[in-house]
PDB file of C-alpha atoms in Angstrom:
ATOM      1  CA  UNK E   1     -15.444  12.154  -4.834  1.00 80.00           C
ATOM      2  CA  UNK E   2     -14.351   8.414  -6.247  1.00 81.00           C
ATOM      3  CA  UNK E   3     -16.971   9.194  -9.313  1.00 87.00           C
ATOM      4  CA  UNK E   4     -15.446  12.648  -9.929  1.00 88.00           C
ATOM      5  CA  UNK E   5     -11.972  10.889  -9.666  1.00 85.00           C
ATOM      6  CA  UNK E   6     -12.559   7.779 -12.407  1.00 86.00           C
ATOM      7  CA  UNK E   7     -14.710  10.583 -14.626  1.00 89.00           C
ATOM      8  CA  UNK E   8     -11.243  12.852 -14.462  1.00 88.00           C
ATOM      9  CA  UNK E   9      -9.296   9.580 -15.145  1.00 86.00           C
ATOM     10  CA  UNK E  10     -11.468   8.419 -17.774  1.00 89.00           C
ATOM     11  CA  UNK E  11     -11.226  12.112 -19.540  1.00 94.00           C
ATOM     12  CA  UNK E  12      -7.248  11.849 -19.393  1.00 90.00           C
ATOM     13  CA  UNK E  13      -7.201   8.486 -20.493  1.00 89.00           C
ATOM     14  CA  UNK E  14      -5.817   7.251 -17.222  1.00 85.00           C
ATOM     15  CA  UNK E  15      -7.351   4.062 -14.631  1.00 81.00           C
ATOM     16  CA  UNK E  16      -7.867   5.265 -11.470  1.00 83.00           C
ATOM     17  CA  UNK E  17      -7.818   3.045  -8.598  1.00 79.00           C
ATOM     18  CA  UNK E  18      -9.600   3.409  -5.343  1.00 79.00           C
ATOM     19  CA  UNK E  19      -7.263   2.401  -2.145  1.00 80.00           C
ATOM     20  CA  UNK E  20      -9.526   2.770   1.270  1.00 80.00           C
ATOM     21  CA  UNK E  21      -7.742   3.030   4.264  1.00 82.00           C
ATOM     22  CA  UNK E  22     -10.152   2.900   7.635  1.00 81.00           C
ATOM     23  CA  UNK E  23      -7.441   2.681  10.326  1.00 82.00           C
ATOM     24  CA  UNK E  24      -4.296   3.449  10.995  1.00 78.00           C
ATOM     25  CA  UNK E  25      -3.212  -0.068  10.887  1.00 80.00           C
ATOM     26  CA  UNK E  26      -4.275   0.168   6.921  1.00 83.00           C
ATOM     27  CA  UNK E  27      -2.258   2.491   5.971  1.00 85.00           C
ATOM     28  CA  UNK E  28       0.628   0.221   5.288  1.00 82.00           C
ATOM     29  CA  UNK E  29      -1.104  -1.788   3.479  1.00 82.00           C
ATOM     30  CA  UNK E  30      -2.786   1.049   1.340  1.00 82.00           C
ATOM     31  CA  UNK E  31       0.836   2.135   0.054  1.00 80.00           C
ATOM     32  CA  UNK E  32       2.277  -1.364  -0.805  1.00 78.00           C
ATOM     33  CA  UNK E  33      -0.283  -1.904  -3.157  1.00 73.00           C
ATOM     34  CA  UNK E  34       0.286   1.302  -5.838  1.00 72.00           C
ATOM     35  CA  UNK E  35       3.786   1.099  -4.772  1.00 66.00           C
ATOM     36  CA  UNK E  36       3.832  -2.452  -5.970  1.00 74.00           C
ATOM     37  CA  UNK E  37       1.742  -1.531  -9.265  1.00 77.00           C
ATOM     38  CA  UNK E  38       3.695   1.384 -10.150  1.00 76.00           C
ATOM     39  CA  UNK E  39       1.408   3.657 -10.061  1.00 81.00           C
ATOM     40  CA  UNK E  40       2.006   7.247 -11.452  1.00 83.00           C
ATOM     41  CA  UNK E  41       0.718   9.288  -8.654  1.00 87.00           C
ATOM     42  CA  UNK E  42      -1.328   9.078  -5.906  1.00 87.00           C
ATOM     43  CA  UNK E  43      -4.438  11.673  -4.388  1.00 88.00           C
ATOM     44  CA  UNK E  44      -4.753  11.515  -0.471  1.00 90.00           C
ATOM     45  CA  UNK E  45      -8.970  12.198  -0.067  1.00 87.00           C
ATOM     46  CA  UNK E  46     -10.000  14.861   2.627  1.00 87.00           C
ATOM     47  CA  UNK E  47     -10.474  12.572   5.802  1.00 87.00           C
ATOM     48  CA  UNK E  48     -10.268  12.615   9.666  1.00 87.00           C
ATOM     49  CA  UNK E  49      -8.488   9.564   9.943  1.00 85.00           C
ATOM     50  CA  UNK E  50      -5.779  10.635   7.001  1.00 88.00           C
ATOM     51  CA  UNK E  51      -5.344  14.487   8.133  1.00 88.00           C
ATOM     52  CA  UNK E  52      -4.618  12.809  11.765  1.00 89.00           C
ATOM     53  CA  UNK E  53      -2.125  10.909  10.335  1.00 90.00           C
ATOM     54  CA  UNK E  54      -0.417  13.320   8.055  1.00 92.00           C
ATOM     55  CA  UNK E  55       3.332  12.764   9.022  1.00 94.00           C
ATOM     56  CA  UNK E  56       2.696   9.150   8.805  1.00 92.00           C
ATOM     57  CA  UNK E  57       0.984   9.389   5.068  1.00 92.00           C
ATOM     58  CA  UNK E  58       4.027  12.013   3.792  1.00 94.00           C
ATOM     59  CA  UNK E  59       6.716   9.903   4.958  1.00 94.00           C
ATOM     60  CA  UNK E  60       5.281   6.680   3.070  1.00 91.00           C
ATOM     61  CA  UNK E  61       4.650   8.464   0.033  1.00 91.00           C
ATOM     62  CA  UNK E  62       8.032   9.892  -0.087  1.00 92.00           C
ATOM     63  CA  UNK E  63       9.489   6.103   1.199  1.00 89.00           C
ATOM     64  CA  UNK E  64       7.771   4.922  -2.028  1.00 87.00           C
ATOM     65  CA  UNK E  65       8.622   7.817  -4.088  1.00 89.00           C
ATOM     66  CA  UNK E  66       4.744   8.386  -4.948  1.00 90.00           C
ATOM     67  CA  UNK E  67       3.870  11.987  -6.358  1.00 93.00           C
ATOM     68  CA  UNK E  68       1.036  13.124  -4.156  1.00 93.00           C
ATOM     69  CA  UNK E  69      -1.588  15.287  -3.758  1.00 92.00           C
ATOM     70  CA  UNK E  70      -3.425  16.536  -0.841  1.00 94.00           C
ATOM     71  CA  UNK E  71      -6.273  18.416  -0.140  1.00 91.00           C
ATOM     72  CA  UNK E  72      -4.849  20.597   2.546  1.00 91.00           C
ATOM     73  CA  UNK E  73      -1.585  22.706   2.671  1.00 92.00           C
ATOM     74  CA  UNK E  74      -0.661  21.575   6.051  1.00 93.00           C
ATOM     75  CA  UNK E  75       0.543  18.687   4.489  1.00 95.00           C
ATOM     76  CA  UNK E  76       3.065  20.795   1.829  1.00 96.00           C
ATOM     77  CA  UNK E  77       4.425  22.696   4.630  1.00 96.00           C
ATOM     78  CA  UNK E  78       5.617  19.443   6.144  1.00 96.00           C
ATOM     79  CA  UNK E  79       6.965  17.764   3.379  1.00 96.00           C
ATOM     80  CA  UNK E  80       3.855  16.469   1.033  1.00 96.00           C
ATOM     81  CA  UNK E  81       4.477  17.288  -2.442  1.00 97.00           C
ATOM     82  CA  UNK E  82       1.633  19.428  -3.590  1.00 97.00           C
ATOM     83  CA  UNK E  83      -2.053  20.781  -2.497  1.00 96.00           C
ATOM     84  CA  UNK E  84      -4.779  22.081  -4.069  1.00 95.00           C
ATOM     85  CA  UNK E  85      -8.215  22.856  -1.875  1.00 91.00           C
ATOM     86  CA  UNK E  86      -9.582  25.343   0.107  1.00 90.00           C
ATOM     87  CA  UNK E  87      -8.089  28.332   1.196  1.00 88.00           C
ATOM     88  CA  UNK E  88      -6.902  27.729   5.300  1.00 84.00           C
ATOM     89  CA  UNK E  89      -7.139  31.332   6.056  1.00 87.00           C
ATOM     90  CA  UNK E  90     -10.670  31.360   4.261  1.00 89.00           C
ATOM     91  CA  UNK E  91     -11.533  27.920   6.141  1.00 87.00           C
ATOM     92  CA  UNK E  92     -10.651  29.338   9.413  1.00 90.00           C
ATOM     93  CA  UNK E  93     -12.301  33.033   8.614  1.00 90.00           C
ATOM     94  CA  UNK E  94     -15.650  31.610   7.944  1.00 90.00           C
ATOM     95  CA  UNK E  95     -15.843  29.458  11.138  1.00 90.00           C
ATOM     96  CA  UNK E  96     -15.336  32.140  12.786  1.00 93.00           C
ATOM     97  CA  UNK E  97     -18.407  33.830  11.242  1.00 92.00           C
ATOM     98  CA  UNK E  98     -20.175  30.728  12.055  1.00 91.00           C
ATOM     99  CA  UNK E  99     -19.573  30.483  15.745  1.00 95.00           C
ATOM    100  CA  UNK E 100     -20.414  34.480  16.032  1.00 96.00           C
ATOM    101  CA  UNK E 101     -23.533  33.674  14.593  1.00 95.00           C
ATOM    102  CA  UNK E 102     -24.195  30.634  17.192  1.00 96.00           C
ATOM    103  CA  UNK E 103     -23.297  32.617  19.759  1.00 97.00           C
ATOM    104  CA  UNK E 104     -25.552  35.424  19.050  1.00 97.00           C
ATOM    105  CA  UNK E 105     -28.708  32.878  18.773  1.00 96.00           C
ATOM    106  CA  UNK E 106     -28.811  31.174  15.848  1.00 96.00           C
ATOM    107  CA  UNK E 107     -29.578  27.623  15.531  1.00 95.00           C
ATOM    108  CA  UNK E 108     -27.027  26.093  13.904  1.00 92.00           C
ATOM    109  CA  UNK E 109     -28.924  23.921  12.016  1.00 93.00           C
ATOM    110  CA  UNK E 110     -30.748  26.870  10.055  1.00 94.00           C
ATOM    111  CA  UNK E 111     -27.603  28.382   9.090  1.00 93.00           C
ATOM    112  CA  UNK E 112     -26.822  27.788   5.424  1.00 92.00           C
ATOM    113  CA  UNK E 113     -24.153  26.041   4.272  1.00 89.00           C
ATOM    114  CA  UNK E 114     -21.385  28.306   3.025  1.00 85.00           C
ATOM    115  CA  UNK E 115     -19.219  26.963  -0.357  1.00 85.00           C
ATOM    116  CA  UNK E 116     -15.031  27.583  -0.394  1.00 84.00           C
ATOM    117  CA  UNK E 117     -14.757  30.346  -3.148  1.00 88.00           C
ATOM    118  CA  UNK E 118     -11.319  30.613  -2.620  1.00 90.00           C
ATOM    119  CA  UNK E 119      -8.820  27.849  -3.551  1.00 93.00           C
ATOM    120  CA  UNK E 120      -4.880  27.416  -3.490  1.00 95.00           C
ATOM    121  CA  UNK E 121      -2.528  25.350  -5.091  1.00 97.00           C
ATOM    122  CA  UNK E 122       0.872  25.210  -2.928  1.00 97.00           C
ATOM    123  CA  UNK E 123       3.875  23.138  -4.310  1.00 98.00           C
ATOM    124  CA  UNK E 124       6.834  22.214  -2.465  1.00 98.00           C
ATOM    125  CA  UNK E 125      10.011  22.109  -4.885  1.00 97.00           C
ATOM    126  CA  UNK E 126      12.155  19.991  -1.970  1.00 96.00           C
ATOM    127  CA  UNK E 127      10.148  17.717  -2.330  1.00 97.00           C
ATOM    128  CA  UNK E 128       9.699  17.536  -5.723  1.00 97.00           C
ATOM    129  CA  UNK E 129      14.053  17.261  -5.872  1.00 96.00           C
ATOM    130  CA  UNK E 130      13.547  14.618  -3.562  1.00 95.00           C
ATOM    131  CA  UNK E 131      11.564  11.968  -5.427  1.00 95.00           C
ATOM    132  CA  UNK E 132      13.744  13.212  -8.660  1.00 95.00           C
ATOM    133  CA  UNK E 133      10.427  14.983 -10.571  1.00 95.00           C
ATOM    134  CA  UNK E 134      10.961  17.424 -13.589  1.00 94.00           C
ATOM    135  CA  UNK E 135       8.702  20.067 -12.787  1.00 95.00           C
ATOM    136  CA  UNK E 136       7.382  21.519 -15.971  1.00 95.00           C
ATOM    137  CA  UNK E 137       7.667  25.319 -15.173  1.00 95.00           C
ATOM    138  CA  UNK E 138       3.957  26.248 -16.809  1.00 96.00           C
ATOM    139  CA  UNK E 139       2.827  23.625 -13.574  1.00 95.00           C
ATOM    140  CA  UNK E 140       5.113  25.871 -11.017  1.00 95.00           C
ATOM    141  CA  UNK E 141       3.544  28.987 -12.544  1.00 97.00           C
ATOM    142  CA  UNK E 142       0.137  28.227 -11.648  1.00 96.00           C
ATOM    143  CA  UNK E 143       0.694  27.710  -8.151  1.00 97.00           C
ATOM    144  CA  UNK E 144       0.068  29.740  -5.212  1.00 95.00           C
ATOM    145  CA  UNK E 145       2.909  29.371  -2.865  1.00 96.00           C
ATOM    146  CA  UNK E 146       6.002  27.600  -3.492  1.00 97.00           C
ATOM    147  CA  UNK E 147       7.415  26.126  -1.035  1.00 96.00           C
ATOM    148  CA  UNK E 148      11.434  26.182  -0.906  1.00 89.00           C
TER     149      UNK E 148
END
């Protein structure tokens, strides 16, 4: 995912930095330092430790009035700016499929790994009046859900 994020960057003419944060405790930290480089905008990675601390992560980001991005639309629906990843519904459809299949006798190590083919991009426009962004309406078009 970092390659795939400086190759993006690097297409768009724009330096991407890497901020890791492995606990809790870090998480502070990881926000003073684009908040203190002025940083455009800022994409929260798919991670156990971040999606636990969602509510924590959202309120920062708006408390430093950083644009974000998240991989999950739980994090729109309470308060993050914008999402774009796989579909929840879709998600939580094919694990069901998967724990049929377990419980019917299959080993879940030979079952093959499935691929999201369906992918949403939710926006939430309070947000968006909140840290003071002109939304281009072309952006608003594309998305999947806005969020009021």
């Amino acid at each position: 995912m970092r390659r795939d994020a400086q190759a993006a960057g690097s297409a768009i003419g724009r330096e991407i930095e890497i901020v890791a944060a492995g606990t809790a405790r870090d998480l502070d930290a990881a926000f003073a330092s684009p908040a203190r480089k002025r940083v455009d905008a800022l994409m929260v990675s798919p991670d156990p430790l971040l999606d636990n601390r969602r509510v924590q992560i959202i309120t920062l980001a708006t408390h430093h009035r950083l644009p974000t991005i998240y991989s999950f639309r739980e994090s729109v629906e309470i308060g993050g700016l914008m999402s774009y990843g796989s579909s929840a519904e879709e998600r939580d459809r094919l694990m069901g499929v998967y724990a049929g299949r377990i419980l019917k006798g299959e080993k879940p190590a030979e079952l093959p790994v499935i691929r999201a083919t369906k992918f949403e991009f939710v926006f939430n426009l309070q947000t968006a009046r909140v840290l003071g962004l002109d939304v281009p309406p072309t952006l608003l078009a594309t998305a999947d859900e806005l969020i009021e």
